[in-house]
mmCIF file of C-alpha atoms and ligand atoms in Angstrom:
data_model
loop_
_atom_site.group_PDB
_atom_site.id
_atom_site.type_symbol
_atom_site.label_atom_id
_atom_site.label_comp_id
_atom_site.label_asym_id
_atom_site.label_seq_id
_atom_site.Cartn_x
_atom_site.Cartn_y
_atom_site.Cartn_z
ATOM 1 C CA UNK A 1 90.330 76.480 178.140
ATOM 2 C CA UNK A 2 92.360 73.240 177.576
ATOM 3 C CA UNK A 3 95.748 74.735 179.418
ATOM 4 C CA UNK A 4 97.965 72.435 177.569
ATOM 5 C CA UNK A 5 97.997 74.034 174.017
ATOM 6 C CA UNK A 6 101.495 73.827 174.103
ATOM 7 C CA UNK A 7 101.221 70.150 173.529
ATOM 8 C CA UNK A 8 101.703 69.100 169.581
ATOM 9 C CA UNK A 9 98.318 68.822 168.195
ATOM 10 C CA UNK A 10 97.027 67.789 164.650
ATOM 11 C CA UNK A 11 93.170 68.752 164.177
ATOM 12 C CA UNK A 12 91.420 66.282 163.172
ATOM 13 C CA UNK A 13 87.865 66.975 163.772
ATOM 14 C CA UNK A 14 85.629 70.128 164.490
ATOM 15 C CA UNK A 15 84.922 70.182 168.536
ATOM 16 C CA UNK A 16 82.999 70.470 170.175
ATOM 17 C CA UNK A 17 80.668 67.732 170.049
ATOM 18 C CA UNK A 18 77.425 68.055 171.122
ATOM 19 C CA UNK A 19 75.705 66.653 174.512
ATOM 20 C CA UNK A 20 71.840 65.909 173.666
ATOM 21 C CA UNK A 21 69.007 64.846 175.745
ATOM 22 C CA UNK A 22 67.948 61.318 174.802
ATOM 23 C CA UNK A 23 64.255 62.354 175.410
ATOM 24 C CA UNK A 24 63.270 59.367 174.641
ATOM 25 C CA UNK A 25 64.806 57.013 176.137
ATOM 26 C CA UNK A 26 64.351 58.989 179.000
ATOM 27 C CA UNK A 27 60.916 59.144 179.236
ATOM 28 C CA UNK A 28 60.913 55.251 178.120
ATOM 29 C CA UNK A 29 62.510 54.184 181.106
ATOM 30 C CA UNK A 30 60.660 56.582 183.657
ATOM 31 C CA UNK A 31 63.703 58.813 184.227
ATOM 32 C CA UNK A 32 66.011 59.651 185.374
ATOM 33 C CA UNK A 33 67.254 62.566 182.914
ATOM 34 C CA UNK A 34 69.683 60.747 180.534
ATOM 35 C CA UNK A 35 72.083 62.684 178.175
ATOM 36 C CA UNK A 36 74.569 61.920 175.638
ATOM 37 C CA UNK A 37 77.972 63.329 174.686
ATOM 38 C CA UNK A 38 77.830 62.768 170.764
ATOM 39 C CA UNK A 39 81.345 61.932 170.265
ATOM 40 C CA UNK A 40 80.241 59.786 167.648
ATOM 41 C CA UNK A 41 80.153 62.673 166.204
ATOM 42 C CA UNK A 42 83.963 63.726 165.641
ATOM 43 C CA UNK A 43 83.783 64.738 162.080
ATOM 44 C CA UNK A 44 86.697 62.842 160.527
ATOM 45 C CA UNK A 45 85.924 58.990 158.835
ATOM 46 C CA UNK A 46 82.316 58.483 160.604
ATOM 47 C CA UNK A 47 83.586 59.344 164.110
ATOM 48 C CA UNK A 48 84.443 57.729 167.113
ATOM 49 C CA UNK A 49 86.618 58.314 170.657
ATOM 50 C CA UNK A 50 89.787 57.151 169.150
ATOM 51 C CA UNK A 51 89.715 60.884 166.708
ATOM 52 C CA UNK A 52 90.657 62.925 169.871
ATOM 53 C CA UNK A 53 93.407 60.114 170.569
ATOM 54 C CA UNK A 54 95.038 60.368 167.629
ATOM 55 C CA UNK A 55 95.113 64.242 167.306
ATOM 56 C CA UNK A 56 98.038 64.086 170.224
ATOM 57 C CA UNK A 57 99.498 60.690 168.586
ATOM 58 C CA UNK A 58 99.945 61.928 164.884
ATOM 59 C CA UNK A 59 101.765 64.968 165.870
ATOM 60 C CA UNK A 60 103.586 63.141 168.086
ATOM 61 C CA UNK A 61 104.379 60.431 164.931
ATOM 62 C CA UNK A 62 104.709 63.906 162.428
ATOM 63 C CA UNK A 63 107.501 65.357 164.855
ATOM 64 C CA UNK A 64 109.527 61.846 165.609
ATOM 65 C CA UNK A 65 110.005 62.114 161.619
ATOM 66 C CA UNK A 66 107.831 58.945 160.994
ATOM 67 C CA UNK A 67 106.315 58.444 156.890
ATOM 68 C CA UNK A 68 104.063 54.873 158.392
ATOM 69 C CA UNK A 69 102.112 54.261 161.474
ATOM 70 C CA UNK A 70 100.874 50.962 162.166
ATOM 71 C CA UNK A 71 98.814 49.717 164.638
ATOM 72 C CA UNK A 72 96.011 46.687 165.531
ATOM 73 C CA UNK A 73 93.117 45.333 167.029
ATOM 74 C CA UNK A 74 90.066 42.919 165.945
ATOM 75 C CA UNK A 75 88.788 43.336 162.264
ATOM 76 C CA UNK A 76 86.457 45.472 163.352
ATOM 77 C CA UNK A 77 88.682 47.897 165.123
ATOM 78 C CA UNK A 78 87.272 51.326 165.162
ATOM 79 C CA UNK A 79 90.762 52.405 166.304
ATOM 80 C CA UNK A 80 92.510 50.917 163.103
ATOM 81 C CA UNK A 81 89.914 52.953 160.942
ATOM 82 C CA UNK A 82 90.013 56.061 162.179
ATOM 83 C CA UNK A 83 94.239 55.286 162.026
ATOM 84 C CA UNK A 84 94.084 54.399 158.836
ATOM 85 C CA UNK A 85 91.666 57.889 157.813
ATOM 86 C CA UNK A 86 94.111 60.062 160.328
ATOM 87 C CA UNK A 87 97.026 58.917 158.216
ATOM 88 C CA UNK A 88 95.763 59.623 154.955
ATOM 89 C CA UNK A 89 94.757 62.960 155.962
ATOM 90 C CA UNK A 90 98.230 63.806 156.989
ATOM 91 C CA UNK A 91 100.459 62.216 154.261
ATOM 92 C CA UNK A 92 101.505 59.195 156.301
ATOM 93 C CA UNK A 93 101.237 55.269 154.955
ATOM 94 C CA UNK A 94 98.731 53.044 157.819
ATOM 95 C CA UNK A 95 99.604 49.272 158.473
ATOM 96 C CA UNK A 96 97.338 47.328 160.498
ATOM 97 C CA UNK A 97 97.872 44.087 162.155
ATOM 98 C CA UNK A 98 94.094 42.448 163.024
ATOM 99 C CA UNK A 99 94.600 39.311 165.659
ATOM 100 C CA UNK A 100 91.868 36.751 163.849
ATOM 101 C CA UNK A 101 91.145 34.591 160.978
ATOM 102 C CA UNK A 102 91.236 36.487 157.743
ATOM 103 C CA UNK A 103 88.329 37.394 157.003
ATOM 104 C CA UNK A 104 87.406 35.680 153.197
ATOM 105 C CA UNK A 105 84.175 36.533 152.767
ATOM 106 C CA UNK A 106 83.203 40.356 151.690
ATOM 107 C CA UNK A 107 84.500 42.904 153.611
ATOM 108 C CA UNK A 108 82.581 45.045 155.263
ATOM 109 C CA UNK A 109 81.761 47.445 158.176
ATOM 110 C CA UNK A 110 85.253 48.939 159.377
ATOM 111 C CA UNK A 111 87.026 46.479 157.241
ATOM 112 C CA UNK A 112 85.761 47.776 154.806
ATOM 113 C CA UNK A 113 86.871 51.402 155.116
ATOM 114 C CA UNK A 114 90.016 50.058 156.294
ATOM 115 C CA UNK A 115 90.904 49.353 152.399
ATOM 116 C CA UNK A 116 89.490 52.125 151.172
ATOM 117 C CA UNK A 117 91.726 54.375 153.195
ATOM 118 C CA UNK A 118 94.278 52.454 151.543
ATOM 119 C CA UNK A 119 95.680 51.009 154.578
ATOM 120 C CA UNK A 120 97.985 47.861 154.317
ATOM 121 C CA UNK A 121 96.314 44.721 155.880
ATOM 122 C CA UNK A 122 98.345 41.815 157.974
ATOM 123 C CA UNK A 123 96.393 38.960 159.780
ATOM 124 C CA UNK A 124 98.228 37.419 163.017
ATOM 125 C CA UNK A 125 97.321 34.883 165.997
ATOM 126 C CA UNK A 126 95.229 37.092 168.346
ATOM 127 C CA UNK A 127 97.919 35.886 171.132
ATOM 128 C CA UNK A 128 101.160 36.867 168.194
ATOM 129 C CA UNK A 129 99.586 40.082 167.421
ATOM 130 C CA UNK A 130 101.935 42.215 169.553
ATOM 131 C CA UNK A 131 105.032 40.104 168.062
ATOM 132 C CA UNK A 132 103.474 40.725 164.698
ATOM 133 C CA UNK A 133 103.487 44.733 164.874
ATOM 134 C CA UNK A 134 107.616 44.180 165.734
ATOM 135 C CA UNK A 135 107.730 42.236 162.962
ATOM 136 C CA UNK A 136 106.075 44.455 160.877
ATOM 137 C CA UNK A 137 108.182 47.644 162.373
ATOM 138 C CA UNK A 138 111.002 46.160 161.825
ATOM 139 C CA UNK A 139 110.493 44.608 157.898
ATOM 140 C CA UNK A 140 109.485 48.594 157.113
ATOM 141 C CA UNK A 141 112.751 49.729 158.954
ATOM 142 C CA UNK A 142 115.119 47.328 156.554
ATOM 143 C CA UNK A 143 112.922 48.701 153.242
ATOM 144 C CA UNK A 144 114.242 52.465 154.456
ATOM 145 C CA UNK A 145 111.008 53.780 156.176
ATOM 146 C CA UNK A 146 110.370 54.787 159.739
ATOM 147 C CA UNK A 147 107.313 53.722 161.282
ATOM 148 C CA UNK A 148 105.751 55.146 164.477
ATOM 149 C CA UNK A 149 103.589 52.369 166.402
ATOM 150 C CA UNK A 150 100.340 53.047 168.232
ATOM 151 C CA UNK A 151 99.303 50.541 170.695
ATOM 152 C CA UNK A 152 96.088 49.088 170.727
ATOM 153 C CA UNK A 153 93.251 51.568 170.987
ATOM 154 C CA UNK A 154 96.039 54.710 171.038
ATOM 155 C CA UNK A 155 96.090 54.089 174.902
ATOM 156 C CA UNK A 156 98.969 55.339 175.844
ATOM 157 C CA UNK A 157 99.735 58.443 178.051
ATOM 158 C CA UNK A 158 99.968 60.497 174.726
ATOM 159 C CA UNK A 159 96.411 59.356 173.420
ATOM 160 C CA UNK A 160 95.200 59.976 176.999
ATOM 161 C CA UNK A 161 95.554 63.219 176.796
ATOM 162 C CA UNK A 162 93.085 63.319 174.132
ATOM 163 C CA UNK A 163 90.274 63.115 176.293
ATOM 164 C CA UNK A 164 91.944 65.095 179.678
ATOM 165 C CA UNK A 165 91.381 67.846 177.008
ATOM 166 C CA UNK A 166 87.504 66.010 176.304
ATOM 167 C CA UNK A 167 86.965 66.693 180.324
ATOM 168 C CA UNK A 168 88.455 70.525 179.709
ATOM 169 C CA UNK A 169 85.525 70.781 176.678
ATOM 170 C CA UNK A 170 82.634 68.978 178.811
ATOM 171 C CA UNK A 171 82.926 71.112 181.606
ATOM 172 C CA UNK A 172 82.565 74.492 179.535
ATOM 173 C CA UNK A 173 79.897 73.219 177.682
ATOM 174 C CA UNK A 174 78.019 72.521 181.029
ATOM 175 C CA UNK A 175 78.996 75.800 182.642
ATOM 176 C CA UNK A 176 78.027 77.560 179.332
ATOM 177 C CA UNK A 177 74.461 75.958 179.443
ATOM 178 C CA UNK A 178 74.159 75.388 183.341
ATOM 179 C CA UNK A 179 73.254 71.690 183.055
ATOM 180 C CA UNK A 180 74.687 69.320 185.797
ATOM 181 C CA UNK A 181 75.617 66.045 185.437
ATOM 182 C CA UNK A 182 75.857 62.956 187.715
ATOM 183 C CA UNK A 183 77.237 60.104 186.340
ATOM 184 C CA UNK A 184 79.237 59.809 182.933
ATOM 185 C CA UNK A 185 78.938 56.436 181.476
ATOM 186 C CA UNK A 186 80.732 55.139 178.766
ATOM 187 C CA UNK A 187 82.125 51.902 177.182
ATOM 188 C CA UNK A 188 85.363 51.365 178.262
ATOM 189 C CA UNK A 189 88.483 48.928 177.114
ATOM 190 C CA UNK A 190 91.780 49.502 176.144
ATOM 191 C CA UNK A 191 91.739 52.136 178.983
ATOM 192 C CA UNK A 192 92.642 55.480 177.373
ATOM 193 C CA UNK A 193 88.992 57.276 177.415
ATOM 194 C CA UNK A 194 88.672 56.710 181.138
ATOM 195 C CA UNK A 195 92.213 57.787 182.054
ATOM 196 C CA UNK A 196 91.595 60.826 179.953
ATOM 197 C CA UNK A 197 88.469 61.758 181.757
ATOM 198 C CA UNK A 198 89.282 60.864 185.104
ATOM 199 C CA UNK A 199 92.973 62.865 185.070
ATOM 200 C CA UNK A 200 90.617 66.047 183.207
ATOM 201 C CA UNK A 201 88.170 65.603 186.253
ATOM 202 C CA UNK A 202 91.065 66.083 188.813
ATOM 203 C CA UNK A 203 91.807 69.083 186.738
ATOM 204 C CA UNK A 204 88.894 70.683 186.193
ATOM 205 C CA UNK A 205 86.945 69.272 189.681
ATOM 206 C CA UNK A 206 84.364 67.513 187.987
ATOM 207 C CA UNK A 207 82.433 66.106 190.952
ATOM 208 C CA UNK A 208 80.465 63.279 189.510
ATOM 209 C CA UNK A 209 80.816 59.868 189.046
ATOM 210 C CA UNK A 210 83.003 58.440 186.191
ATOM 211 C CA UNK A 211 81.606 54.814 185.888
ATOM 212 C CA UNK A 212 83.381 53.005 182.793
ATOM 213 C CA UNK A 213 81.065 49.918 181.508
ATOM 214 C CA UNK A 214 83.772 47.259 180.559
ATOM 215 C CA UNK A 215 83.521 45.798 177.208
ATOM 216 C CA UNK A 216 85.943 42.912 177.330
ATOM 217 C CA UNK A 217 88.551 43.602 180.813
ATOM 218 C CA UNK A 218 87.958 42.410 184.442
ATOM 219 C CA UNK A 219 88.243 44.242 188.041
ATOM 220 C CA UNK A 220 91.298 41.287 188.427
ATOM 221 C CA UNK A 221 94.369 41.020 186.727
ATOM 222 C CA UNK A 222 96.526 43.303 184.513
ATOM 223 C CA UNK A 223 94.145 46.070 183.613
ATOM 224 C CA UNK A 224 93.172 47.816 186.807
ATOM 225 C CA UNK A 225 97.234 48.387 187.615
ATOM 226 C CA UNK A 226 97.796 49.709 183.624
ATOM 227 C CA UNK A 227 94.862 52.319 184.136
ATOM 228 C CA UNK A 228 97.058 53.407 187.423
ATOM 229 C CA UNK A 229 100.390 53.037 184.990
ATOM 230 C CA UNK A 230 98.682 55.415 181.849
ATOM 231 C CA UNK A 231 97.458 58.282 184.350
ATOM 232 C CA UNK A 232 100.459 58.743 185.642
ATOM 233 C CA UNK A 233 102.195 58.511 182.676
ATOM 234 C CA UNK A 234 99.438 60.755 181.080
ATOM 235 C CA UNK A 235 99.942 63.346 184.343
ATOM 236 C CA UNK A 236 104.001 63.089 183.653
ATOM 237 C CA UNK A 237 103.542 64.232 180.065
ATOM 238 C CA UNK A 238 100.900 67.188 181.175
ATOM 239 C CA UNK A 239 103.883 67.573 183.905
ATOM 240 C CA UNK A 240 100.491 67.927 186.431
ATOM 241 C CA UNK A 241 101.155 66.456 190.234
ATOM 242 C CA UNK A 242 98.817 64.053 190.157
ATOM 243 C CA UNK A 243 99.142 60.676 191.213
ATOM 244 C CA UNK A 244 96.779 57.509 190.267
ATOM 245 C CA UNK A 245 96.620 53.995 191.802
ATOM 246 C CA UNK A 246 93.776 51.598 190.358
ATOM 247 C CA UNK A 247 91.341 51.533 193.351
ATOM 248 C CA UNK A 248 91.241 55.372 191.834
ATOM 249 C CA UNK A 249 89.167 54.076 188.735
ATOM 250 C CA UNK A 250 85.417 52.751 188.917
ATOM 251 C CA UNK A 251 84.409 50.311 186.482
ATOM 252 C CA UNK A 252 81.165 47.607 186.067
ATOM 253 C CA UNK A 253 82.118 44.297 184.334
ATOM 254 C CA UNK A 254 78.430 43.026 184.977
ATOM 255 C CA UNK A 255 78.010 43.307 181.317
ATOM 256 C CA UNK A 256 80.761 41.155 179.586
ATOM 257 C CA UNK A 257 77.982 38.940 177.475
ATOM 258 C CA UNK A 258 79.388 36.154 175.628
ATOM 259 C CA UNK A 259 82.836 37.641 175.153
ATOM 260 C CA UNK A 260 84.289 40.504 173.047
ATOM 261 C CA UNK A 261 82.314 41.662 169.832
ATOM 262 C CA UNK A 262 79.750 38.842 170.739
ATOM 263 C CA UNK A 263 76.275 40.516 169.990
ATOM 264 C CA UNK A 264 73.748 39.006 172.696
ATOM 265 C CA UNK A 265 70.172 40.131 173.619
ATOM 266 C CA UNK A 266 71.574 42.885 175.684
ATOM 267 C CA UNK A 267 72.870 44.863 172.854
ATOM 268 C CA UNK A 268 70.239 43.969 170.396
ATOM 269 C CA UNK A 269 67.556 45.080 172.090
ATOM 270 C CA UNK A 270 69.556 48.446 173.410
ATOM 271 C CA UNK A 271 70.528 48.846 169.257
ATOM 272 C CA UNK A 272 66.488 48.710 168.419
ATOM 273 C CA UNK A 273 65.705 50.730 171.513
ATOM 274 C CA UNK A 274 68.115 53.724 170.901
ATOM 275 C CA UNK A 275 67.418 53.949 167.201
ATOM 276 C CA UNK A 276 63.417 53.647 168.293
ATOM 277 C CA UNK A 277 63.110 55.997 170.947
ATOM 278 C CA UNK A 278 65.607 58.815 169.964
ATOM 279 C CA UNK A 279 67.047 57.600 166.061
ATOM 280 C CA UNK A 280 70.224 57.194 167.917
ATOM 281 C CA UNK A 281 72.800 54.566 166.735
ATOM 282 C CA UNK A 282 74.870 52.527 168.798
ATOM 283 C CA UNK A 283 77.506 50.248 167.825
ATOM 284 C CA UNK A 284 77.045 46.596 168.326
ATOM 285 C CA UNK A 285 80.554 46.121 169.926
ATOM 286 C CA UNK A 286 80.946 48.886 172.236
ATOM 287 C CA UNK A 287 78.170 51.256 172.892
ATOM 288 C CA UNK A 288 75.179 49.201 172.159
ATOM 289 C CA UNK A 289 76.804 47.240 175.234
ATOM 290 C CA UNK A 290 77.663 50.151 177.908
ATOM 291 C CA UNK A 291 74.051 51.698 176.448
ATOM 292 C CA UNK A 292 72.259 48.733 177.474
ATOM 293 C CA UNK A 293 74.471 48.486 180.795
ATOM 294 C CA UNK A 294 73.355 51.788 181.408
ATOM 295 C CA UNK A 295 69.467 50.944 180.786
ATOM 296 C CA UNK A 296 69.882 47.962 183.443
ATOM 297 C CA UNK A 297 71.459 49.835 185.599
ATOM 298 C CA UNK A 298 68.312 52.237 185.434
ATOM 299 C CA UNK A 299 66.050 49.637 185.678
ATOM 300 C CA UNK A 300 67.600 47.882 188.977
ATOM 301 C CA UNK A 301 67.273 51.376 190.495
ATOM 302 C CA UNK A 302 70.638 52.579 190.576
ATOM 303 C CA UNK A 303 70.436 56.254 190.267
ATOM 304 C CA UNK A 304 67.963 58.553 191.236
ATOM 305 C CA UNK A 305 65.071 60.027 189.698
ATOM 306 C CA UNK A 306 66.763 63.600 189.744
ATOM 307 C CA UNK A 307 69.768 62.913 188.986
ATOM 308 C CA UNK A 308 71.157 63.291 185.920
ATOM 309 C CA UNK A 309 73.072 60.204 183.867
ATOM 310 C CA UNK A 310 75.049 61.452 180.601
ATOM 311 C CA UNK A 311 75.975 58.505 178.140
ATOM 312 C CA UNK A 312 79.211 59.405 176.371
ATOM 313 C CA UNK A 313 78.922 57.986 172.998
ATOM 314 C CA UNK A 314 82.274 56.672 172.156
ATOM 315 C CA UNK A 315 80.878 55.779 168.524
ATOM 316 C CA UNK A 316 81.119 52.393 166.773
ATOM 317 C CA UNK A 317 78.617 53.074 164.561
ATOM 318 C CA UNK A 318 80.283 51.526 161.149
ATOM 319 C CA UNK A 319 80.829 47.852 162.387
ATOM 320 C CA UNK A 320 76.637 47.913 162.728
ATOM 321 C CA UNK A 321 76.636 47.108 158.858
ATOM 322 C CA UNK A 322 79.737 44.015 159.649
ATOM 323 C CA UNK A 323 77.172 42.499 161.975
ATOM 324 C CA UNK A 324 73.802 42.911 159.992
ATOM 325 C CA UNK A 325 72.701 39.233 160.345
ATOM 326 C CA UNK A 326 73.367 39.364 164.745
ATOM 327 C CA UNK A 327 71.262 42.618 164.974
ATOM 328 C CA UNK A 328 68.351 42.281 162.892
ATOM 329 C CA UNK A 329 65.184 42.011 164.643
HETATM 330 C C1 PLP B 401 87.934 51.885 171.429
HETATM 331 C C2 PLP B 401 86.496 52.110 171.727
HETATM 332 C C3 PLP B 401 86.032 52.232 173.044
HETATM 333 C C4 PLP B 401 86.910 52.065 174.245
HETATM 334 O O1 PLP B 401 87.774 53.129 174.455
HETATM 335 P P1 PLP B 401 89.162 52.868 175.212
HETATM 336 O O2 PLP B 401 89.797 54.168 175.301
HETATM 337 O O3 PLP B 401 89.890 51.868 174.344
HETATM 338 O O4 PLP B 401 88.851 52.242 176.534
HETATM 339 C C5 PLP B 401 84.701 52.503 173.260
HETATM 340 N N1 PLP B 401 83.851 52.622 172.221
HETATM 341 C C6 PLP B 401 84.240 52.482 170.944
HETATM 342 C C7 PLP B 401 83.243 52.605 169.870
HETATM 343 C C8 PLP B 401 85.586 52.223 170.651
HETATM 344 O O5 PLP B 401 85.965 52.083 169.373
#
């Protein structure tokens, strides 16, 4: 049992979600056993990671008092969807700040469902977006309303916690059925899925590996410190003695591509494979790129043919139908 039920909570979505042998791809690729946490699954606004995120973050937003939360990313943002469908569920107005061109032509994929949750739209620079969401905060604050911000992707050491409580479900599941697992894999960016899972492996003593496939950060700079920053943060509000530095944190960046939410060969061919050997779908931002990290990873040997590799499928699915015309094959 997650021991932290003392923590404000909003349920969101029915958990938990299931873990599935990808037969097929498995057998395509000559082993090793491959499985997949289906957390694509999460049953609120065509799923995705950022669900279990925002159950900690909206109650946290419901007890500050706030009536708006607003938050940002790409147009494409997964995160700002499943904001804007969170909000809606529980009464609150959604404003989203996307760093970009606006977009003129149809909308579509996330976009898409963006406006149909009836979330308020505002395009900024990509480098202004962070001034934009003060701007923003502050415009609502003069018209009388009191916004609660979520930073980008809900990492923070609230949203963390989200999937500490993930690790807390995994491990009964696996205890429940027997099955072992190796190596978790899973896409990872704004940082808040793999501090979640690595803090709920300290806590549970989940032995494996926890290897996060980088979508769009590097081993250098900024991000390796902030994953350090948001465990311990994440550990302060579980008030757990646990202490994180970044050397504590195991990521690849071999698969960066062409940049962020650039589809390239990699995740083309992974999209076709998944949906061909198991009618699994990937996303073509995120998982059709830590999926096909994954696969070359197989192929150059990495793991052995016993072991076995689980995939956690942090969804994505939606933005498939914003970038038709880069996956068709
Ligand atoms: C946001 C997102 C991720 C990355 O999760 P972080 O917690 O931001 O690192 C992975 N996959 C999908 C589909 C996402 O939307």
């Amino acid at each position: 049992m997650f021991p932290f039920s003392h923590l404000p909570r909003t349920l969101l979505t029915h958990l938990p979600t299931p873990i599935e042998p990808l037969s097929g791809l498995s057998k395509h690729m000559g082993g090793p056993s491959i499985l997949v946490k289906r957390d694509d699954l999460t049953s609120l606004a065509m799923g995705g990671n950022k669900t279990r995120k925002l159950e900690f973050l909206l109650a946290d937003a419901v007890e500050q008092g706030a009536d708006t939360v607003i938050t940002s990313g790409g147009s494409q943002s997964n995160h700002c969807r499943l904001t804007a469908a969170a909000a809606t569920r529980l009464g609150l107005k959604c404003e989203l700040v996307f760093g970009g061109e606006q977009r003129v032509d149809m909308p579509n994929g996330n976009l898409f469902l963006d406006q149909l949750f009836g979330a308020t739209v505002h395009w900024s620079e990509p480098e202004l977006r962070n001034e934009t969401v003060k701007k923003v905060a502050i415009s609502l604050r003069t018209k009388g309303r009191t916004p609660y911000v979520i930073p980008i992707g809900g990492s923070n050491g609230i949203g963390a916690v989200g999937y500490v409580a993930a690790m807390f479900e995994f491990q009964e599941q696996l205890a429940s059925t027997g099955q072992e697992v190796d190596h978790i894999i899973f896409a990872t960016s704004s940082g808040g899925t793999h501090v979640g899972l690595q803090l709920g492996a300290r806590l549970t003593g989940f032995q494996g590996q926890i290897l996060g496939l980088s979508i769009d950060q590097t081993k250098t700079g900024e991000f390796p410190p902030k994953l350090a920053d948001v465990a311990n943060e994440t550990a302060e509000r579980l008030q757990v003695n646990e202490q994180f530095e970044p050397d504590d944190f195991t990521m690849n960046t071999d698969y960066l591509g062409s940049g962020y939410g650039v589809v390239g060969d990699l995740e083309r061919e992974t999209i076709t494979l998944a949906a061909r050997c198991d009618g699994l779908l990937v996303g073509p931002v995120y998982t059709g790129r830590a999926l096909g990290g994954l696969i070359d990873l197989i192929r150059r040997g990495t793991f052995h043919q016993d072991e076995t590799v689980l995939f956690w499928h942090t969804g994505g699915v939606p933005a498939l139908f914003a970038y038709v015309n880069e996956v068709s094959v």
